[in-house]
CSV table of C-alpha atoms and ligand atoms in Angstrom, one decimal:
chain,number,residue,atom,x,y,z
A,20,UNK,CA,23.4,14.7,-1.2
A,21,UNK,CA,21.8,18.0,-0.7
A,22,UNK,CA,18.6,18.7,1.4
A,23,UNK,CA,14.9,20.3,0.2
A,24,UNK,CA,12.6,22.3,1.3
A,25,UNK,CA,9.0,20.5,2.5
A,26,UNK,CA,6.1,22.9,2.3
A,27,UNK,CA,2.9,22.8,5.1
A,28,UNK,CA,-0.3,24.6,5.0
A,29,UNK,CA,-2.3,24.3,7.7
A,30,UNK,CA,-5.9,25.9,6.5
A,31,UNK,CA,-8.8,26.9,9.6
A,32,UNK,CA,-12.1,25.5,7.0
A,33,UNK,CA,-14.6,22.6,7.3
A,34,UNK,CA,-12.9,19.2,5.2
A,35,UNK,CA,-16.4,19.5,3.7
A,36,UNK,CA,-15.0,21.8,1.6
A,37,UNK,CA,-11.2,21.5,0.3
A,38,UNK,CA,-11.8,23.9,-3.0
A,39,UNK,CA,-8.0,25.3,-2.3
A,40,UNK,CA,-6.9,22.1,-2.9
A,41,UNK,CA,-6.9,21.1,-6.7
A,42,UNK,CA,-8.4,17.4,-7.7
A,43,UNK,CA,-5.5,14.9,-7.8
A,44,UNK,CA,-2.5,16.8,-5.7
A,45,UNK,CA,-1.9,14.7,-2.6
A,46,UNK,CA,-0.7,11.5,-2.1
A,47,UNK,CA,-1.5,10.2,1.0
A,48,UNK,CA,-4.3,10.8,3.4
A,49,UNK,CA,-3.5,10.0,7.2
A,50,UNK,CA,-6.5,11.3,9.7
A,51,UNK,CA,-8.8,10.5,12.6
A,52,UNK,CA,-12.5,11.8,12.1
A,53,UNK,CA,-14.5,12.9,15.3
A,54,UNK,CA,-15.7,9.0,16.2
A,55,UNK,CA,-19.9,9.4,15.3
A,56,UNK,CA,-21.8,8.8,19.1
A,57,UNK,CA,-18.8,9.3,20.9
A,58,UNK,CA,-20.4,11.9,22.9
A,59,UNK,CA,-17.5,14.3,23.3
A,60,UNK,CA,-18.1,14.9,19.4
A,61,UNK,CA,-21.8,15.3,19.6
A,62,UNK,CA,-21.8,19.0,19.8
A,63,UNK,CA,-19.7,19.5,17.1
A,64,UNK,CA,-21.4,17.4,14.7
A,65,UNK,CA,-24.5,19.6,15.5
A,66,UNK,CA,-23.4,22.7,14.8
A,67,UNK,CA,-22.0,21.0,11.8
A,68,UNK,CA,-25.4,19.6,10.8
A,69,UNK,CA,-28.8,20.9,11.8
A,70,UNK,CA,-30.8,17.4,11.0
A,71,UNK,CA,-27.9,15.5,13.4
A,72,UNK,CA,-28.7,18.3,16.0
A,73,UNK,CA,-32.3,17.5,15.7
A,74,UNK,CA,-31.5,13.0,15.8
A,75,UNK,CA,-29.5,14.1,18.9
A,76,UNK,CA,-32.6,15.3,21.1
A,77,UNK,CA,-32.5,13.0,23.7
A,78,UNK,CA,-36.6,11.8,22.7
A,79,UNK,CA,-35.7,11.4,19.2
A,80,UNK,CA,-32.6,9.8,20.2
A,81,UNK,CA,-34.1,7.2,22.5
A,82,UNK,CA,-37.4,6.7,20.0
A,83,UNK,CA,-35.0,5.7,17.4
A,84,UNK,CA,-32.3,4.3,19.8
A,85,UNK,CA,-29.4,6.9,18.2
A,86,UNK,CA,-29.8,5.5,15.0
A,87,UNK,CA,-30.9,8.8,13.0
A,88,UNK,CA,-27.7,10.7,14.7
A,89,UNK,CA,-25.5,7.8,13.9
A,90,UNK,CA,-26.6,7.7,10.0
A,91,UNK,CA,-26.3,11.4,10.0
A,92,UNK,CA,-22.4,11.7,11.3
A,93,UNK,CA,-21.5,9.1,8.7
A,94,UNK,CA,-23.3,10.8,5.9
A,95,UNK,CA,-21.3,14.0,7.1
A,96,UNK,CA,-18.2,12.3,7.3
A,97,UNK,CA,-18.9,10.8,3.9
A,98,UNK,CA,-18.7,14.8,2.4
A,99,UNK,CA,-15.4,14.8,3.8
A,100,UNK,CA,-14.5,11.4,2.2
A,101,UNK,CA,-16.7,13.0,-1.1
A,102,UNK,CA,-13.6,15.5,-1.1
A,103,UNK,CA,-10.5,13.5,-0.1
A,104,UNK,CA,-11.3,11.0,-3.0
A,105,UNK,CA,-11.1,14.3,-5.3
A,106,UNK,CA,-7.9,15.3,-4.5
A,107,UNK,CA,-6.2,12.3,-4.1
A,108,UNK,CA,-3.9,11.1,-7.2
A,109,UNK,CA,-4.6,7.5,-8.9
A,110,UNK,CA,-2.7,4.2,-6.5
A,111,UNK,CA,-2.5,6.3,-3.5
A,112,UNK,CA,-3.3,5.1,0.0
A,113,UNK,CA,-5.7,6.2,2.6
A,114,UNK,CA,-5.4,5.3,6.1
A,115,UNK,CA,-8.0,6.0,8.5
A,116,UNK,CA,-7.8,5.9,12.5
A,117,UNK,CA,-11.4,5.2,13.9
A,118,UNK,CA,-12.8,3.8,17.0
A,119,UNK,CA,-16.5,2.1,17.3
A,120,UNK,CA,-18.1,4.0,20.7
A,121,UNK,CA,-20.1,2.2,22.8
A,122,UNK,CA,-23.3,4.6,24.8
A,123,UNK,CA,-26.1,4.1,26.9
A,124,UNK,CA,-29.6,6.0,25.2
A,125,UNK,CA,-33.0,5.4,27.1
A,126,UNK,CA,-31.4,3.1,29.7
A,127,UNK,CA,-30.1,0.7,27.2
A,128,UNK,CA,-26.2,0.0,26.6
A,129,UNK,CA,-25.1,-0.6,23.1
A,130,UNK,CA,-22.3,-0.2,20.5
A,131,UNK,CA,-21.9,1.8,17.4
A,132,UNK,CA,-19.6,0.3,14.6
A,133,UNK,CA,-18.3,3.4,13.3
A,134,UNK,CA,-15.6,1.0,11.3
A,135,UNK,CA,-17.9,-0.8,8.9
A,136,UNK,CA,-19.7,3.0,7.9
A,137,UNK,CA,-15.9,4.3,6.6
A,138,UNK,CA,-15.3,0.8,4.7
A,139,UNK,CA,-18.8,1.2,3.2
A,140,UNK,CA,-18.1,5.0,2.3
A,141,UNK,CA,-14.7,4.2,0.9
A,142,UNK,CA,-15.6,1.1,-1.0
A,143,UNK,CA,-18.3,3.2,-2.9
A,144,UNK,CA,-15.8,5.7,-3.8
A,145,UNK,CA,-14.1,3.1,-5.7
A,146,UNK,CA,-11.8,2.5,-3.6
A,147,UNK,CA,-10.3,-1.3,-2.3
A,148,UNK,CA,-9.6,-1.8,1.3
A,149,UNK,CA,-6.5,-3.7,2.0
A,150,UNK,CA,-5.6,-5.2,5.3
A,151,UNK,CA,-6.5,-2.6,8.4
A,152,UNK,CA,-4.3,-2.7,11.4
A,153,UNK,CA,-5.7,-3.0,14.8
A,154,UNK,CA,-4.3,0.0,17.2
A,155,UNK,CA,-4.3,-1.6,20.7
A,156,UNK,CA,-3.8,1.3,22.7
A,157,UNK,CA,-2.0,0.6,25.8
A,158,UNK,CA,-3.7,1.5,29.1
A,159,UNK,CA,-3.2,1.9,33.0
A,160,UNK,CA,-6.9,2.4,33.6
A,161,UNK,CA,-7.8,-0.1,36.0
A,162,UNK,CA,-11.6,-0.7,35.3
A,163,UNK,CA,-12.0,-3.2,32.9
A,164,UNK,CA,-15.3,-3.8,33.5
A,165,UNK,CA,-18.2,-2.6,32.0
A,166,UNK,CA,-22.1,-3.8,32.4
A,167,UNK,CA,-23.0,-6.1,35.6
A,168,UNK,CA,-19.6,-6.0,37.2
A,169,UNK,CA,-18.6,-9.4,38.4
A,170,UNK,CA,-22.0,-11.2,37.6
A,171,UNK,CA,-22.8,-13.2,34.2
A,172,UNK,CA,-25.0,-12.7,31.3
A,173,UNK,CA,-24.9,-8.4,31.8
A,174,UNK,CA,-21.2,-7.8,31.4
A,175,UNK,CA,-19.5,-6.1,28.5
A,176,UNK,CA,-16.3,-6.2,26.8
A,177,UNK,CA,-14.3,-3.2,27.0
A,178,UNK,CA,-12.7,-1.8,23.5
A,179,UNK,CA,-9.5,-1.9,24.0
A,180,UNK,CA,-8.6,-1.2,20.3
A,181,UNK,CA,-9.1,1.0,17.3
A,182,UNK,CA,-8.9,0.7,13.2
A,183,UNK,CA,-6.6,1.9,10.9
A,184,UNK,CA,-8.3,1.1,7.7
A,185,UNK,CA,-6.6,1.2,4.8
A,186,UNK,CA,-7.6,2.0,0.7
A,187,UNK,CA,-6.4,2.4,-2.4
A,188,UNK,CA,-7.6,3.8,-5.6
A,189,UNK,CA,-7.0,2.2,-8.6
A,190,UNK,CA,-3.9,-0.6,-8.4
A,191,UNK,CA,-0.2,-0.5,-7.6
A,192,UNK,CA,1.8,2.9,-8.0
A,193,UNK,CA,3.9,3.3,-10.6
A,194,UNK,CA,6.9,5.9,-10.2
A,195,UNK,CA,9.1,7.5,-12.7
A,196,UNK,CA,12.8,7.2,-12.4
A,197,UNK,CA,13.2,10.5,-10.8
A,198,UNK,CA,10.1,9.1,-8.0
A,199,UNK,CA,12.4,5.6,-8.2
A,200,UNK,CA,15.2,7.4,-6.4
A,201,UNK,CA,13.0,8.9,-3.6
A,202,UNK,CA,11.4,5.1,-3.0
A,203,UNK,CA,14.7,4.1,-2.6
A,204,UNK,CA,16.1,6.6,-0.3
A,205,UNK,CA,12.8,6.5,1.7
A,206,UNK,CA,12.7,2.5,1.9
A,207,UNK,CA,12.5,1.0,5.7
A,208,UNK,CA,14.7,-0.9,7.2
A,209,UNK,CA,14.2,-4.6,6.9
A,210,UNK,CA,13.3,-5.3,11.2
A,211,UNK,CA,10.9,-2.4,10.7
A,212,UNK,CA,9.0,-3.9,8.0
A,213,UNK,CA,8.3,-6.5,10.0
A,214,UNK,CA,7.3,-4.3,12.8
A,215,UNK,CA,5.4,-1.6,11.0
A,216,UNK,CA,3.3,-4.2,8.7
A,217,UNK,CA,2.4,-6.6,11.4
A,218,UNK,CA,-1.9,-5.9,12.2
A,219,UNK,CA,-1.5,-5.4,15.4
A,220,UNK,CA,0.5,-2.4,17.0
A,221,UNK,CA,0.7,-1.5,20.9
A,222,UNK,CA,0.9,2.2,20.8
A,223,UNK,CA,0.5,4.3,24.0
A,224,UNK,CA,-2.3,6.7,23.7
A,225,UNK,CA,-1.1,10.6,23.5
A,226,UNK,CA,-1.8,13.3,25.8
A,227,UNK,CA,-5.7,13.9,25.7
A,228,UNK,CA,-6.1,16.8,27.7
A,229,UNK,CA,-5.6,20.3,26.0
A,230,UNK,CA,-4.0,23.3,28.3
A,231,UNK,CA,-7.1,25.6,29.4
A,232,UNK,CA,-6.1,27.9,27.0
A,233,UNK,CA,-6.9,25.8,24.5
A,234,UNK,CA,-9.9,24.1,25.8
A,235,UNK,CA,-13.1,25.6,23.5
A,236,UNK,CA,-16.8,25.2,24.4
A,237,UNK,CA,-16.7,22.2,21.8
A,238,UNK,CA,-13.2,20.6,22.7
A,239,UNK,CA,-12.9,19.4,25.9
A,240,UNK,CA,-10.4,16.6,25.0
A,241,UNK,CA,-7.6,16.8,21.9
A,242,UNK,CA,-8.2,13.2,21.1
A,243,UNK,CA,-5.0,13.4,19.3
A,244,UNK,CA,-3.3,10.2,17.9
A,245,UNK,CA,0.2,9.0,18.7
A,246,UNK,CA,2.9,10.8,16.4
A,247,UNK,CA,3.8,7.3,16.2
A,248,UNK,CA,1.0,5.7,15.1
A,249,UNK,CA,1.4,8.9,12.0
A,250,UNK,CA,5.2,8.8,11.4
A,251,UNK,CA,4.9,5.2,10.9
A,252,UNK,CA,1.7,5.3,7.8
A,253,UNK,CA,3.8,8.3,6.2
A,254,UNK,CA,6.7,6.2,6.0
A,255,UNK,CA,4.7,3.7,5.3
A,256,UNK,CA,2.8,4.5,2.6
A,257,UNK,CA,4.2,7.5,1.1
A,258,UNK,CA,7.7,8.7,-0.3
A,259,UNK,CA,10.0,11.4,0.1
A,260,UNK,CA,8.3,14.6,-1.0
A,261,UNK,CA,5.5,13.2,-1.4
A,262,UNK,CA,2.1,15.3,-0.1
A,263,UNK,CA,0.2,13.9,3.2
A,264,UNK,CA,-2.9,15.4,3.6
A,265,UNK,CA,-5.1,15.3,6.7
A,266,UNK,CA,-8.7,16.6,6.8
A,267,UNK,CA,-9.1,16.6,10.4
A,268,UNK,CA,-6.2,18.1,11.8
A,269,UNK,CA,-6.4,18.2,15.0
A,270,UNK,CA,-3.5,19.6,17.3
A,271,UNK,CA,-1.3,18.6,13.8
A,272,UNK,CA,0.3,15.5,14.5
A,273,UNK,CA,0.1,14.4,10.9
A,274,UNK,CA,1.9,17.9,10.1
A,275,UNK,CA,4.3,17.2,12.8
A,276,UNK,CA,5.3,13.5,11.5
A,277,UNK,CA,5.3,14.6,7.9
A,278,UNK,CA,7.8,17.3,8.5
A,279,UNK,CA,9.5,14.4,10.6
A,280,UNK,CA,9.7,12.1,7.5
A,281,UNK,CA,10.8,14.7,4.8
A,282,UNK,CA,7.5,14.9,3.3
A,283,UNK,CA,4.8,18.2,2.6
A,284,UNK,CA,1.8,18.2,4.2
A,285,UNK,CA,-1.8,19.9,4.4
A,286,UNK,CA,-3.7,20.2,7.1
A,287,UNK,CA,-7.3,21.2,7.4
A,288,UNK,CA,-9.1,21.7,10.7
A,289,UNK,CA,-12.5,23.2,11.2
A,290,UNK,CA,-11.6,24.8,15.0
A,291,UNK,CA,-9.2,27.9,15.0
A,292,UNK,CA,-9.2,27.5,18.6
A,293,UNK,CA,-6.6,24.7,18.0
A,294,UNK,CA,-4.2,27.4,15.9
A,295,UNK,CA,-2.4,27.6,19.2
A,296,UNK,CA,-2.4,23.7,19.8
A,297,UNK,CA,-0.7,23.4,16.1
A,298,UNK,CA,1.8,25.8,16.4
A,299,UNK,CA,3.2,24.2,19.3
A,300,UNK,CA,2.8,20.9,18.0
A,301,UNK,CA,4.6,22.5,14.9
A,302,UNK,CA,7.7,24.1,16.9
A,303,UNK,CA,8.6,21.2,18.1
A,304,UNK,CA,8.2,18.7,15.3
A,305,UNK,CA,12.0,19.1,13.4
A,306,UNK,CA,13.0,18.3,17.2
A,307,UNK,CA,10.8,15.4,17.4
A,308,UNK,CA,11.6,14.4,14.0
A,309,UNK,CA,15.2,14.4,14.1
A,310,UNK,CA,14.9,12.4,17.2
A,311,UNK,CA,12.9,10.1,15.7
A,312,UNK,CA,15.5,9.5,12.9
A,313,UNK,CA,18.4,8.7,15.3
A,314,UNK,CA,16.2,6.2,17.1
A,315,UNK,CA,15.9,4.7,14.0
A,316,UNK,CA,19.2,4.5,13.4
A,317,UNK,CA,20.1,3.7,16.9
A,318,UNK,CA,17.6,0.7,16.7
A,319,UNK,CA,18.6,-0.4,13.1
A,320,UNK,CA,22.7,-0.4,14.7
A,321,UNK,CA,21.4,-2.4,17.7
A,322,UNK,CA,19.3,-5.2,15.4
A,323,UNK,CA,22.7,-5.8,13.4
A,324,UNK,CA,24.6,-5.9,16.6
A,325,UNK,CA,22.5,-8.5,18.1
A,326,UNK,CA,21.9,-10.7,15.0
A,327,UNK,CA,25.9,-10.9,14.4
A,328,UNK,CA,26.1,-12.1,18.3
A,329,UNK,CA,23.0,-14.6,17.5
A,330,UNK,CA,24.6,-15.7,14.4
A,331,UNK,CA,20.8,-16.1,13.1
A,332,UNK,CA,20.9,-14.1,9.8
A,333,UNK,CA,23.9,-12.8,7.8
A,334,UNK,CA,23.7,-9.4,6.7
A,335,UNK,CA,24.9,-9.4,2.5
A,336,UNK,CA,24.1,-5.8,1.6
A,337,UNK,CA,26.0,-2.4,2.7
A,338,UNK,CA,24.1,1.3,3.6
A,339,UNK,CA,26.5,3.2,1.6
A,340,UNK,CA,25.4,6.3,3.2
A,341,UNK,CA,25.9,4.7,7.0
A,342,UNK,CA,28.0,2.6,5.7
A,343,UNK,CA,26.4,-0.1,7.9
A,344,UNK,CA,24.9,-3.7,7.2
A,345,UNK,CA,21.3,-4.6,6.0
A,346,UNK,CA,19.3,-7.4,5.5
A,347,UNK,CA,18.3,-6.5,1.6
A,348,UNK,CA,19.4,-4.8,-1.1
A,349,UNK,CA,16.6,-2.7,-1.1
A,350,UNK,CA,17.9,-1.1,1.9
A,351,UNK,CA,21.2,0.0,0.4
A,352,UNK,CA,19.8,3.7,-0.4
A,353,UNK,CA,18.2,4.7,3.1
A,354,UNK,CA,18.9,8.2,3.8
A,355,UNK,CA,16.5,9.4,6.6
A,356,UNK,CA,15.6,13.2,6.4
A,357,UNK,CA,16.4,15.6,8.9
A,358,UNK,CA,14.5,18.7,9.6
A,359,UNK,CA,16.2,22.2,10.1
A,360,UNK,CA,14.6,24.9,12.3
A,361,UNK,CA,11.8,26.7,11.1
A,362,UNK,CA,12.6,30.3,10.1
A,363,UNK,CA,9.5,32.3,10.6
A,364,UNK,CA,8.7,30.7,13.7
A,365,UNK,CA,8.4,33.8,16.3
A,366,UNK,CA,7.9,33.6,20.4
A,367,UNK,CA,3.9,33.1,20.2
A,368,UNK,CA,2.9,30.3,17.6
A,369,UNK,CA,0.3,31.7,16.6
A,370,UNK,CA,2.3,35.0,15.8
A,371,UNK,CA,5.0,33.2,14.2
A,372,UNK,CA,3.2,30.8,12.6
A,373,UNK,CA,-0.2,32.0,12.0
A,374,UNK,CA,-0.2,35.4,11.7
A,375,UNK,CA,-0.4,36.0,7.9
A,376,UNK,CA,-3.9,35.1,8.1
A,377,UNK,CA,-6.2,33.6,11.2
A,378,UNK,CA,-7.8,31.6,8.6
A,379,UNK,CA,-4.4,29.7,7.0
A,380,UNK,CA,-0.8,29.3,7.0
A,381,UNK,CA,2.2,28.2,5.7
A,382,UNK,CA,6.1,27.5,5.9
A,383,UNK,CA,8.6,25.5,4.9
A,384,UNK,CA,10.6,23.4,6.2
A,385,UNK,CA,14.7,22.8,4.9
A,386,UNK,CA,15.4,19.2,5.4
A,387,UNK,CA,18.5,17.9,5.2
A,388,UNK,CA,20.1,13.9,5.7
A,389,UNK,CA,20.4,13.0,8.8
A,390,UNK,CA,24.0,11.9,9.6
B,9,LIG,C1,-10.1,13.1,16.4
B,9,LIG,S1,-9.7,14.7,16.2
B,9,LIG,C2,-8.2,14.6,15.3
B,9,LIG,C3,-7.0,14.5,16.2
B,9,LIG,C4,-5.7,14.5,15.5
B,9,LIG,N1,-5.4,13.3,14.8
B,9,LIG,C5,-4.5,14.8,16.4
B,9,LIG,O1,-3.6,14.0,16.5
B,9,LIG,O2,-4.5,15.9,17.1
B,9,LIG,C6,-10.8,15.3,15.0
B,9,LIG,C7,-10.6,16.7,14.6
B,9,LIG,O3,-11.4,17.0,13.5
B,9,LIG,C8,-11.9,18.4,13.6
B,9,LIG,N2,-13.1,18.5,12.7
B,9,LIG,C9,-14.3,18.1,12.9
B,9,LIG,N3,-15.1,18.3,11.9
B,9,LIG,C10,-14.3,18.8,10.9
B,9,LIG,C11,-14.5,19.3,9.6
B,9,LIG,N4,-15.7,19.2,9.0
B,9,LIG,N5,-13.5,19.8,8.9
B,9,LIG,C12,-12.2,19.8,9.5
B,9,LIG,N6,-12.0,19.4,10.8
B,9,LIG,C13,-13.0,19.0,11.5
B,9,LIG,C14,-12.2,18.5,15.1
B,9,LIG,O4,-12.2,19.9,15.5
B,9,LIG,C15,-11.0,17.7,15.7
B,9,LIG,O5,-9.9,18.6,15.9
């Protein structure tokens, strides 16, 4: 079996406007937006958007108790949806990592359900939403509380939990026989089915704090997902060489996971000050994603041991590649990729990486088996 070459372009633009990428050329969409009234994003939605600046003065804010500034974010997070509906091909999936925020304006606490606003958008794209999974991110913080402490009738809930929303365009996926042979290789084993499509996962939030070089006037905070919480909608929802777009890059953990999971990838992010961020993230990531892989294996080799001591299931079916037992025959083909070094990568990231131009860049990536 030989290896291939995945291709990632990370491009320094607003997701307002994805003109480089043709209509109908990627096939998945993974991403976290900035979360509307979350108040860490509410200087860059102004600069984004001169009537949200305006809804955000605090009188009109409290006169109209955040409302105009909430409407506003979602309608400019709907011309970034505008787009990603463009370029995504027919049957393919969208998933979506948002959080509701909750804010005190003119004394009054209240909560913002950013959730419903992306259904809504989504929906009237055409697309269908199919079961979301709740992200329960796991926490040490030790205040729970919020509101009137331990007194009734003046305490709130505290989110402990996030969205992945899920849509599709237009029905089931068909593949040709040449795309039939990538499914199969890129299926999942059977125990992680059951773990990856449950609706509830207990991820551990990622490392929010950026490195003072990389902190910008409008980033305090990376608000990065878990390469988790990415790795496992690729794999989820995608195939081998498939193309994983995401339109709000970030420090380019989708980029990271999709080079993880033999797939191409695009990334667009509006802040250049994060070309640093992403090129480290970017280093690392055949690391990472070869490490990933032998968990996987390492897990899969642990769940067969344990079920042949329990006795509770018989395992029928071979791997031929790891010549080890599965539950199904649909796991027979597995091969999970593993990423080589990156060539072009230099000292400094952004030299390496980023220096053909401050505003884009590319490389590929030669992905073998992992063994
Ligand atoms: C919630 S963060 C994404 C974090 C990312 N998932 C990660 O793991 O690092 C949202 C990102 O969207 C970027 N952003 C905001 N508006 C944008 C736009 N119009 N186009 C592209 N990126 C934008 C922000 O600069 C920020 O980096």
């Amino acid at each position: 079996m030989n290896g291939v070459e995945t291709q990632h372009r990370v491009i320094f633009n607003s997701a307002t406007d994805l003109s480089a990428l043709p209509d109908d050329s990627i096939d998945l969409i993974v991403t976290s937006p900035p979360y509307p009234m979350i108040q860490m994003w509410d200087e860059q939605f102004a600069t984004a958007n001169a009537a949200i600046a305006e809804a955000l003065d605090p009188a009109r804010l409290a006169g109209d108790r955040g409302e105009g500034a909430f409407n506003g974010m979602h309608e400019y997070l709907a011309a970034v949806w505008r787009e990603c509906a463009r370029v995504l091909r027919p049957q393919r999936f969208v998933c979506i990592n948002v959080g509701d925020a909750t804010r005190t304006i003119g004394g009054e606490f209240r909560l913002f359900q950013n959730h419903p606003q992306v259904v809504i958008a989504w929906e009237s794209l055409g697309f269908v939403s199919l079961p979301p999974i709740l992200w329960r991110k796991t926490t040490n913080s030790p205040t729970k509380f919020m509101g009137s402490g331990m007194l009734p009738a003046g305490a709130y809930v505290t989110l402990e939990h996030e969205y992945i929303l899920v849509f599709r365009n237009g029905g089931k996926r068909r593949f040709t026989p040449e795309e039939s042979e990538r499914r199969r290789r890129s299926a999942f084993f059977w125990e992680e089915r059951n773990l990856w499509f449950s609706d509830l996962w207990d991820l551990q939030g990622t490392r929010q704090r950026l490195n003072d070089s990389e902190i910008t006037p409008l980033r305090r905070r990376s608000a990065a997902f878990p390469y988790e919480l990415a790795f496992r909608l690729i794999n989820m929802y995608s195939i081998e060489g498939d193309t994983v777009l995401d339109p709000f890059l970030g420090t380019g953990t989708t980029t990271a996971a999709a080079i993880g999971s033999g797939r191409n990838s695009v990334g667009i992010e509006r802040d250049p000050a994060l070309a640093q961020a992403i090129g480290t993230t970017i280093d690392s990531a055949p690391k990472v994603g070869v490490q990933r892989q032998r968990d996987r294996l390492a897990a899969h080799t642990e769940f067969v041991a344990m079920t042949e001591t329990n006795g509770t299931r018989r395992f029928k079916h071979r791997n031929r590649f790891y010549d080890i037992p599965v539950m199904t025959s649909q796991e027979t083909d597995i091969i999970l990729p593993a990423p080589g070094t990156i060539e072009d990568a230099g000292d400094n990231p952004v030299e390496g990486h980023l220096g053909l131009s401050e505003t884009k860049f590319e490389l590929s990536v030669p992905t073998g088996f992992f063994r």
